[in-house]
Short mmCIF file of C-alpha atoms and ligand atoms in Angstrom, two decimals:
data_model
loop_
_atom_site.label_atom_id
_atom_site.label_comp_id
_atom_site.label_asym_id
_atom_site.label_seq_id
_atom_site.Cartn_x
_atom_site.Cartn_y
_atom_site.Cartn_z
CA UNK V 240 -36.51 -2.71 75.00
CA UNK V 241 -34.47 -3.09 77.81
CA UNK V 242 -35.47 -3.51 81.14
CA UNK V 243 -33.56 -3.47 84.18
CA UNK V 244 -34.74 -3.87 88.18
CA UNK V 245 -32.67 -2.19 90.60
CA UNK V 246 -29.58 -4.02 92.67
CA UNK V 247 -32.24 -5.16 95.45
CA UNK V 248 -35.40 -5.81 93.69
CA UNK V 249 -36.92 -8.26 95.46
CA UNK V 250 -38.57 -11.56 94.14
CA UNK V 251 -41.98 -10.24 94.35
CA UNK V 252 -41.08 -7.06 92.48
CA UNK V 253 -39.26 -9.27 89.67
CA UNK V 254 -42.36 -11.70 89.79
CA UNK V 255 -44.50 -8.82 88.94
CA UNK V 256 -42.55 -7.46 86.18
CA UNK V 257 -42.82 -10.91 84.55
CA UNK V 258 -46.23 -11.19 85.27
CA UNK V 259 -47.30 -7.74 83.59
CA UNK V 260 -45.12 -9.25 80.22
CA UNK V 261 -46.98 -12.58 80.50
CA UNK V 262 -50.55 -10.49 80.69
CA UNK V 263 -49.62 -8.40 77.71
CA UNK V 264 -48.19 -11.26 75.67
CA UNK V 265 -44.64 -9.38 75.33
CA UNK V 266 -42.13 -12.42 74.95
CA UNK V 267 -39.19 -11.65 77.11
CA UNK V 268 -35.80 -13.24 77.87
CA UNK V 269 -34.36 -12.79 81.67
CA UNK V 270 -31.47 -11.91 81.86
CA UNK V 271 -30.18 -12.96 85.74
CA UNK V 272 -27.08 -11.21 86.90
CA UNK V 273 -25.07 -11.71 90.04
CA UNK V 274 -26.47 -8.54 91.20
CA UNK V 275 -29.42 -7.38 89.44
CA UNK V 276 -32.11 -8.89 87.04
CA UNK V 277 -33.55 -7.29 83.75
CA UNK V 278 -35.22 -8.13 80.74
CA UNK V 279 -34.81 -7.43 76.99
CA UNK V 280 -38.40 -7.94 75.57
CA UNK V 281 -38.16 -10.12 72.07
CA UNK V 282 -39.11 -9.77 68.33
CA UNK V 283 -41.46 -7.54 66.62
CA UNK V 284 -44.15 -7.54 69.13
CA UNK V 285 -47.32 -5.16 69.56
CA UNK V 286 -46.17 -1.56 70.90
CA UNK V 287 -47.10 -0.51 74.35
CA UNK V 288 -46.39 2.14 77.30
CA UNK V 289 -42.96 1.74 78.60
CA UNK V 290 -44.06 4.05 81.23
CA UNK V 291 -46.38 0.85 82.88
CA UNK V 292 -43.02 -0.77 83.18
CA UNK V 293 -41.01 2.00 84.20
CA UNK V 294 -43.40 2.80 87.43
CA UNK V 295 -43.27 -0.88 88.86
CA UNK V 296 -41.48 -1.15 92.72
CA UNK V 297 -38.43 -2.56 92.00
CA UNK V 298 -37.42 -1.46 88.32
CA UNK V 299 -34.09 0.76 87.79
CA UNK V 300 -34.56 1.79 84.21
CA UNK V 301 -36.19 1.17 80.85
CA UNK V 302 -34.05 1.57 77.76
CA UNK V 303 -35.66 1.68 74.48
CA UNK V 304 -32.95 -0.01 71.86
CA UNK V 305 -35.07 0.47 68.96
CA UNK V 306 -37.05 3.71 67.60
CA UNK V 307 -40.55 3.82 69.28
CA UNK V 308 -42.11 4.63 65.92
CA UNK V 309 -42.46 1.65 63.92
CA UNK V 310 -44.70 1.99 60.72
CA UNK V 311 -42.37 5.68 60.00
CA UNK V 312 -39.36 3.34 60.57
CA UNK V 313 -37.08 2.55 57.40
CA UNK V 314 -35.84 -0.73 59.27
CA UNK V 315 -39.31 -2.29 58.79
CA UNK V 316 -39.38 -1.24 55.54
CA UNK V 317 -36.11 -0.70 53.77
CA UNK V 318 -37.45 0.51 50.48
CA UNK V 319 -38.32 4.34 50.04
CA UNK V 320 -42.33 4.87 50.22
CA UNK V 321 -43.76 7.12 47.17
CA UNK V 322 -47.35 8.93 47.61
CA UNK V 323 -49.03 8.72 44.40
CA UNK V 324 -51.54 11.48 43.55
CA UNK V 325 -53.45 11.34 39.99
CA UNK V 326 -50.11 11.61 37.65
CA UNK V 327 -47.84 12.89 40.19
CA UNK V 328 -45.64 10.52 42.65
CA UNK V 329 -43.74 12.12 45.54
CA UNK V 330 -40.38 10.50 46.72
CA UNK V 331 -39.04 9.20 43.63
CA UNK V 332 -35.39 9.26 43.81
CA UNK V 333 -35.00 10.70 40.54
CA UNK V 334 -37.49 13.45 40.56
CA UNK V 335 -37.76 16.72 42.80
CA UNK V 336 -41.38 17.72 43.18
CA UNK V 337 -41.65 21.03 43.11
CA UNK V 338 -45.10 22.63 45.71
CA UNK V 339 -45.12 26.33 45.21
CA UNK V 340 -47.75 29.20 45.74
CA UNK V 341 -48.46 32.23 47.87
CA UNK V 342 -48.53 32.32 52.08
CA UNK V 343 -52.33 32.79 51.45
CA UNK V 344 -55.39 32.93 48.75
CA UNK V 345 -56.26 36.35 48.90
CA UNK V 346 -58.00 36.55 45.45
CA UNK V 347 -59.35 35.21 42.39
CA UNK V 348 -56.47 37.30 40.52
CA UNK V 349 -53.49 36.64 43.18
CA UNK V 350 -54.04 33.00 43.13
CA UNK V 351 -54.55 32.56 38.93
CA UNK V 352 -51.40 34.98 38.46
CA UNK V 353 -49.55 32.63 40.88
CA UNK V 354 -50.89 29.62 39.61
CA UNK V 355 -49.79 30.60 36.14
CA UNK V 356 -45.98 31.19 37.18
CA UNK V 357 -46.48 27.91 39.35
CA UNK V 358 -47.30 25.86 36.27
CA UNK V 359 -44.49 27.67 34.14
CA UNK V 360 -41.91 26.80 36.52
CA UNK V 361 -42.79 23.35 36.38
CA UNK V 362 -44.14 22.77 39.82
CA UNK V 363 -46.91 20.03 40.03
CA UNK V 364 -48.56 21.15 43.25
CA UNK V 365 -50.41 24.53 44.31
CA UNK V 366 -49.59 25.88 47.72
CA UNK V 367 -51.74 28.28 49.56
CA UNK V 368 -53.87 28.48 52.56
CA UNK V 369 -57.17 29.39 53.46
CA UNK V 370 -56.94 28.59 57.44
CA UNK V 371 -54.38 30.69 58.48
CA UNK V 372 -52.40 29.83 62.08
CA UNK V 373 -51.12 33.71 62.69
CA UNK V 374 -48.85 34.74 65.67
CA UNK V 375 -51.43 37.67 66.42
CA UNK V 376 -55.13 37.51 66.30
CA UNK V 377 -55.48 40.79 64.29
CA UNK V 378 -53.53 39.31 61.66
CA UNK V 379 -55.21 37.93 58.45
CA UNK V 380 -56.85 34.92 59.23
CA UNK V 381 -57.29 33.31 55.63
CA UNK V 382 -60.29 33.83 53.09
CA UNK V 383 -61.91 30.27 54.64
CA UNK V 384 -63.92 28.23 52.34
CA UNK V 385 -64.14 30.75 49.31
CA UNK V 386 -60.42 30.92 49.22
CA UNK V 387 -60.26 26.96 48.91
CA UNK V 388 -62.67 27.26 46.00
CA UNK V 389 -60.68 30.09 44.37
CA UNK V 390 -57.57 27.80 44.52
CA UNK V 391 -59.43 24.71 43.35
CA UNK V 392 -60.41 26.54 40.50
CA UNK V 393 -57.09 28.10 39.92
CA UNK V 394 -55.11 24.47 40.08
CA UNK V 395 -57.65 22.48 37.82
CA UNK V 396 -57.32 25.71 35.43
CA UNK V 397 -53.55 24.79 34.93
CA UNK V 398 -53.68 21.17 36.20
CA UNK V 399 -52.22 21.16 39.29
CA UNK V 400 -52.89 19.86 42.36
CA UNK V 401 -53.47 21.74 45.69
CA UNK V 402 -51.95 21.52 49.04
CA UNK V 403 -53.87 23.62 51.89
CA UNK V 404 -53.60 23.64 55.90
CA UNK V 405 -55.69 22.71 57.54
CA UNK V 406 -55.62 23.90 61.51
CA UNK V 407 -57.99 21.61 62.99
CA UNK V 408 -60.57 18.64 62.71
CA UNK V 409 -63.67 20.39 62.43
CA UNK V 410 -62.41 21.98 58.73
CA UNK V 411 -61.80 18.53 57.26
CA UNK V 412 -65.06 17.55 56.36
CA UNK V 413 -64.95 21.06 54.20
CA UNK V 414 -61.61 20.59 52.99
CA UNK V 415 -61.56 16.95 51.42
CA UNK V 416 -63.54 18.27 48.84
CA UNK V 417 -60.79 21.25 47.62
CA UNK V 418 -57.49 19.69 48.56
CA UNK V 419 -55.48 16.83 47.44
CA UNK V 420 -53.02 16.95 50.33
CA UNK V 421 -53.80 17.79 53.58
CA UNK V 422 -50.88 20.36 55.19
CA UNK V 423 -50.32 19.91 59.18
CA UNK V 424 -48.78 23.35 60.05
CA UNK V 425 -45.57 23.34 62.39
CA UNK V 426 -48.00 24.38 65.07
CA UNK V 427 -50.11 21.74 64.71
CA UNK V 428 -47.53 18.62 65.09
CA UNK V 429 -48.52 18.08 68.43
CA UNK V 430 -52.25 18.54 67.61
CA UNK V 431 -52.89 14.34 67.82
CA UNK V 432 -56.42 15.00 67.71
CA UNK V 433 -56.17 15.82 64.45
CA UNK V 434 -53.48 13.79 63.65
CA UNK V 435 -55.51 10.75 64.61
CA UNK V 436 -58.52 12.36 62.25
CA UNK V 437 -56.12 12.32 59.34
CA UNK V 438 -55.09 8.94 60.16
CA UNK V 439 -58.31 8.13 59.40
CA UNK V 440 -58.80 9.80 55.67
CA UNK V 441 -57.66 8.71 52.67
CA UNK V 442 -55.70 11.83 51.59
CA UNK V 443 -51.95 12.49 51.67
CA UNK V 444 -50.90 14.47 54.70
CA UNK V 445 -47.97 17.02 54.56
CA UNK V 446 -46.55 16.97 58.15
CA UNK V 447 -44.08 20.07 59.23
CA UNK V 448 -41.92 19.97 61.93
CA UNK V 449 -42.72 21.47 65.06
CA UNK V 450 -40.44 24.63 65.99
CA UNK V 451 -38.87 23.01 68.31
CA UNK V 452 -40.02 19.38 67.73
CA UNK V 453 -37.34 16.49 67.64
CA UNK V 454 -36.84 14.70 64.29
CA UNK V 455 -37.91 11.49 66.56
CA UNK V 456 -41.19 13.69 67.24
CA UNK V 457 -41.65 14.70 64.21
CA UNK V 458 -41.83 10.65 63.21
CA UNK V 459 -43.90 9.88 66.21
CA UNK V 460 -46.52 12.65 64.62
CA UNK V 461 -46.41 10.45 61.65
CA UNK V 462 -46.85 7.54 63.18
CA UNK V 463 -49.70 8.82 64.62
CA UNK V 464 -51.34 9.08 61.08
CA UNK V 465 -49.78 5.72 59.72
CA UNK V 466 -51.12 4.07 62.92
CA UNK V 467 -54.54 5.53 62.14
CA UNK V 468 -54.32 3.60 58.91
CA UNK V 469 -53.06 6.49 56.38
CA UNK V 470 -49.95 5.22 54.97
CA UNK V 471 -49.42 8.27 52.99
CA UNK V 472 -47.22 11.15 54.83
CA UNK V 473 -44.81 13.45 53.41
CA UNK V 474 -42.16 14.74 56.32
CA UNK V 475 -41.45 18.38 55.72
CA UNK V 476 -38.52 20.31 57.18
CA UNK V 477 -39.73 23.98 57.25
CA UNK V 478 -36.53 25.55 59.97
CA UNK V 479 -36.44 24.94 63.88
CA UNK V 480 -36.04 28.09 66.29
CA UNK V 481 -32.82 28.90 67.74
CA UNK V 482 -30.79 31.39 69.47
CA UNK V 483 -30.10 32.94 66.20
CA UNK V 484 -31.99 36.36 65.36
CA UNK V 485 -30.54 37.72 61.81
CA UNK V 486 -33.35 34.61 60.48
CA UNK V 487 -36.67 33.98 61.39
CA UNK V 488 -35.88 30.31 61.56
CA UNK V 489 -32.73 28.45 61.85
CA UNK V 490 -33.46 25.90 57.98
CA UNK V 491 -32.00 22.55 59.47
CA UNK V 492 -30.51 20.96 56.35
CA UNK V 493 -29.22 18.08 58.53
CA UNK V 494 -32.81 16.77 58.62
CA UNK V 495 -33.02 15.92 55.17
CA UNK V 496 -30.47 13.07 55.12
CA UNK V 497 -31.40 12.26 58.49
CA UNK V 498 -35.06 11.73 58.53
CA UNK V 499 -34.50 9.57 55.24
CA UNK V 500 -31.86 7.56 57.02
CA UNK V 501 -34.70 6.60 59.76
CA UNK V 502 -37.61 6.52 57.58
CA UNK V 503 -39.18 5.45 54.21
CA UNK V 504 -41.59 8.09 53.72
CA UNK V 505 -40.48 11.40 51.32
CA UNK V 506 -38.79 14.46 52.55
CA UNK V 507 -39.50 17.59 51.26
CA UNK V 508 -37.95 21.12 52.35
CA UNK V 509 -39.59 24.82 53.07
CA UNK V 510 -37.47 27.20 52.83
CA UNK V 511 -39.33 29.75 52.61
CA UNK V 512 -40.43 29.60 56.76
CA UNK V 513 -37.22 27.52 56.92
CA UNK V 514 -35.10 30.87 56.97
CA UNK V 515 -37.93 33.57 56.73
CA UNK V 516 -36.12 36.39 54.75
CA UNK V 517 -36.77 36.23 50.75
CA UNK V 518 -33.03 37.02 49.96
CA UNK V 519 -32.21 34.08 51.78
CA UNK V 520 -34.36 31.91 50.44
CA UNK V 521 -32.84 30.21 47.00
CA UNK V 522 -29.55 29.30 49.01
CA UNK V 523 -31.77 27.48 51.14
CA UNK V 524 -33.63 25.72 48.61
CA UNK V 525 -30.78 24.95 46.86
CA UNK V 526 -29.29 23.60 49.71
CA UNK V 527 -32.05 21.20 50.28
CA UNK V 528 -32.11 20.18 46.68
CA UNK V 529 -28.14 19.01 46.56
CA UNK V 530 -29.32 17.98 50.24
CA UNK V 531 -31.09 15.16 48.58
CA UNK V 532 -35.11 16.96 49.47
CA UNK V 533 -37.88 14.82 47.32
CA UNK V 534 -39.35 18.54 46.95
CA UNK V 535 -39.65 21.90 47.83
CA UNK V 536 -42.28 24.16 49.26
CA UNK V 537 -41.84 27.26 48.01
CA UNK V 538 -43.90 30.40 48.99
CA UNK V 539 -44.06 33.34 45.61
CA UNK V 540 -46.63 35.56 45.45
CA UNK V 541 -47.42 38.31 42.31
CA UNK V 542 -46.51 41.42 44.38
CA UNK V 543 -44.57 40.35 47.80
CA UNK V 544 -44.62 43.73 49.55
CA UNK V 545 -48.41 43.59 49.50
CA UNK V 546 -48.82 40.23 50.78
CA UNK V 547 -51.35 39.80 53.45
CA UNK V 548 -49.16 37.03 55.07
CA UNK V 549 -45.54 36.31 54.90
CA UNK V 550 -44.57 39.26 52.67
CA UNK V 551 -41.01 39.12 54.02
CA UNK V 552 -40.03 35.90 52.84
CA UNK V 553 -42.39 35.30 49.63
CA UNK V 554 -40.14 35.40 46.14
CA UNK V 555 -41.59 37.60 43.33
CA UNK V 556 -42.35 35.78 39.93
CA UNK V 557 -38.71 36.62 38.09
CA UNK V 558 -36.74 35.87 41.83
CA UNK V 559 -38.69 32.52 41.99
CA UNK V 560 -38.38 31.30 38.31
CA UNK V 561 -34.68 32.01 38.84
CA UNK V 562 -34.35 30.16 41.99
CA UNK V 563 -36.12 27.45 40.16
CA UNK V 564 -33.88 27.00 37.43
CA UNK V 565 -30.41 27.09 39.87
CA UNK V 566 -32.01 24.29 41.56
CA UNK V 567 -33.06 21.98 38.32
CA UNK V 568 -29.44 22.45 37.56
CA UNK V 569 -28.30 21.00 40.94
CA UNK V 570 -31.05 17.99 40.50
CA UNK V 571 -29.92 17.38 37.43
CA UNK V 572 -26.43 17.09 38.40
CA UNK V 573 -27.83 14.20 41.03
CA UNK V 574 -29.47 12.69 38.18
CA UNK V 575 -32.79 14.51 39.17
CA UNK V 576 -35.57 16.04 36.97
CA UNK V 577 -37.52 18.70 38.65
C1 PEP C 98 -47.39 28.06 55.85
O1 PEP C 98 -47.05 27.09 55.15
O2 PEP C 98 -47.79 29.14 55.41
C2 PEP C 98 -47.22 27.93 57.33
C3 PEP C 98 -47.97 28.62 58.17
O3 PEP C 98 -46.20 27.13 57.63
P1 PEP C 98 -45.61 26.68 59.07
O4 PEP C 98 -46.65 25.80 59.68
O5 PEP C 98 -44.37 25.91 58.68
O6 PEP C 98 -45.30 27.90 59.86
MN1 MN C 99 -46.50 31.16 55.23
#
């Protein structure tokens, strides 16, 4: 970090700035110009508020030279982070993990149909939720706790595992008991209340990006639950809002290489909400698969048009199995399974 005092700072002003470092224990070499004075602060030290620097009489500006997440970063650890879970490891670089499953559990029969074509395709992970964050409040809300039973039940039938949202701290207690991964809904990035919860458990946490969230905020999220002392994130690109109106979301492939060019922890891809219209959908995933994704999230559901969520952009069995095999061709030609 970088910080510099305006042309005429005055001794006392500069004195102070020096003495806040010294009462922190931030090293710090001065750097004395002819006109103004400034500071770059030294080493690996402990993170704090560059806003209690910024607000001192006398300072000009504060520049942050490296990324203020640090435990997300991939230049503190070079080496890609995988999330191990019973059998299955996410962000190998030679395997796509494929998380598929409806919007929402709506039944003992939806959720075993979809399981079944889940473990045919040759995913590893059950997706479906049981909190549902809806744009409207008349909207179906999610079956609650008897829909995360039904999808326990459904997974361990055809041994897979199960990734559910959950929408805020007070369901976690519940939860930990039907979910292997813990899915942080794009709405609920900024939510570091529960964030910091999270941090806390020791359960893999499937972060989405915001809707308009910053890949930088999107690590900061993160390092909210790595800083809690939860290693064990998985970043998820799931389509940012733009000006654009013929999709629901605007998929940002761009994030895939990007995100794993600042961080170590996996990658995975939606496209499902990442574009929001079914016919869309397998370009997008393929996209993200020759985009380098460690997985996909993949909404399917037995009978789309009767979906009580997310209708528009769930596959149907035969469209999904399809879309699945296009995109094991792609991995494969990367050297991938999926
Ligand atoms: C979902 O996965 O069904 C969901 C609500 O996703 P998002 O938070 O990305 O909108
Ligand atoms: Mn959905």
């Amino acid at each position: 970090m970088l910080v510099v005092m305006k042309k005429h700072a005055t001794e006392a002003q500069i004195q102070q700035v020096e003495h806040r470092f010294a009462e922190w224990g931030i090293p710090v070499q001065r750097i004395s110009g002819v006109e103004r004075t400034a500071w770059g602060t030294l080493g690996n030290h402990r993170p704090f508020d560059p806003d209690k620097i910024a607000v001192l009489d006398g300072v000009d500006y504060v520049h942050q030279v490296t990324e203020p997440y640090k435990l997300a970063n991939r230049s503190f650890h070079p080496a890609d982070s995988t999330i191990r879970i019973r059998d299955v490891e996410i962000g190998r670089p030679d395997e796509v993990i494929l998380m598929a499953g409806p919007c929402s559990i709506e039944s003992e029969a939806q959720i075993n149909t979809v399981a079944a074509i889940v473990k045919e395709s040759g995913a590893k992970i059950l997706r479906g939720g049981a909190f549902k964050p809806r744009t409207s409040p008349y909207s179906f809300q999610g079956l609650g706790e008897p829909g995360l039973k039904l999808i326990r039940a459904a997974a361990d039938r055809y041994d897979l595992l199960v990734v559910s949202e959950v929408m805020d701290k007070s369901q976690l207690p519940l939860m930990q008991d039907y979910v292997d991964i813990f899915q942080v809904g794009a709405r609920n990035m900024y939510n570091y209340d529960l964030l910091k919860e999270l941090g806390a458990l020791p359960k893999p946490v499937l972060l989405k990006r915001g809707i308009s969230a910053t890949l930088e905020e999107l690590l900061m999220s993160a390092e909210y639950i790595m800083a809690g002392g939860n290693p064990a994130v998985i970043l998820c690109e799931r389509g940012i809002r733009t000006f654009e109106n013929y999709t629901r979301n605007t998929f940002d492939v761009s994030a895939i290489p990007t995100l794993q060019a600042r961080s170590h922890l996996p990658v995975i891809a939606d496209p499902s909400h990442g574009v929001g219209i079914r016919e869309y959908v397998p370009a997008m995933a393929r996209a993200a698969v020759a985009a380098g994704a460690h997985g996909l999230l993949v909404e399917v559901h037995p009978d789309p048009d009767q979906a009580l969520s997310d209708g528009v952009q769930s596959l149907n069995p035969a469209q999904f199995l399809m879309m699945i095999d296009q995109c094991r061709q792609i991995a494969a030609a990367m050297g991938k399974q999926l």
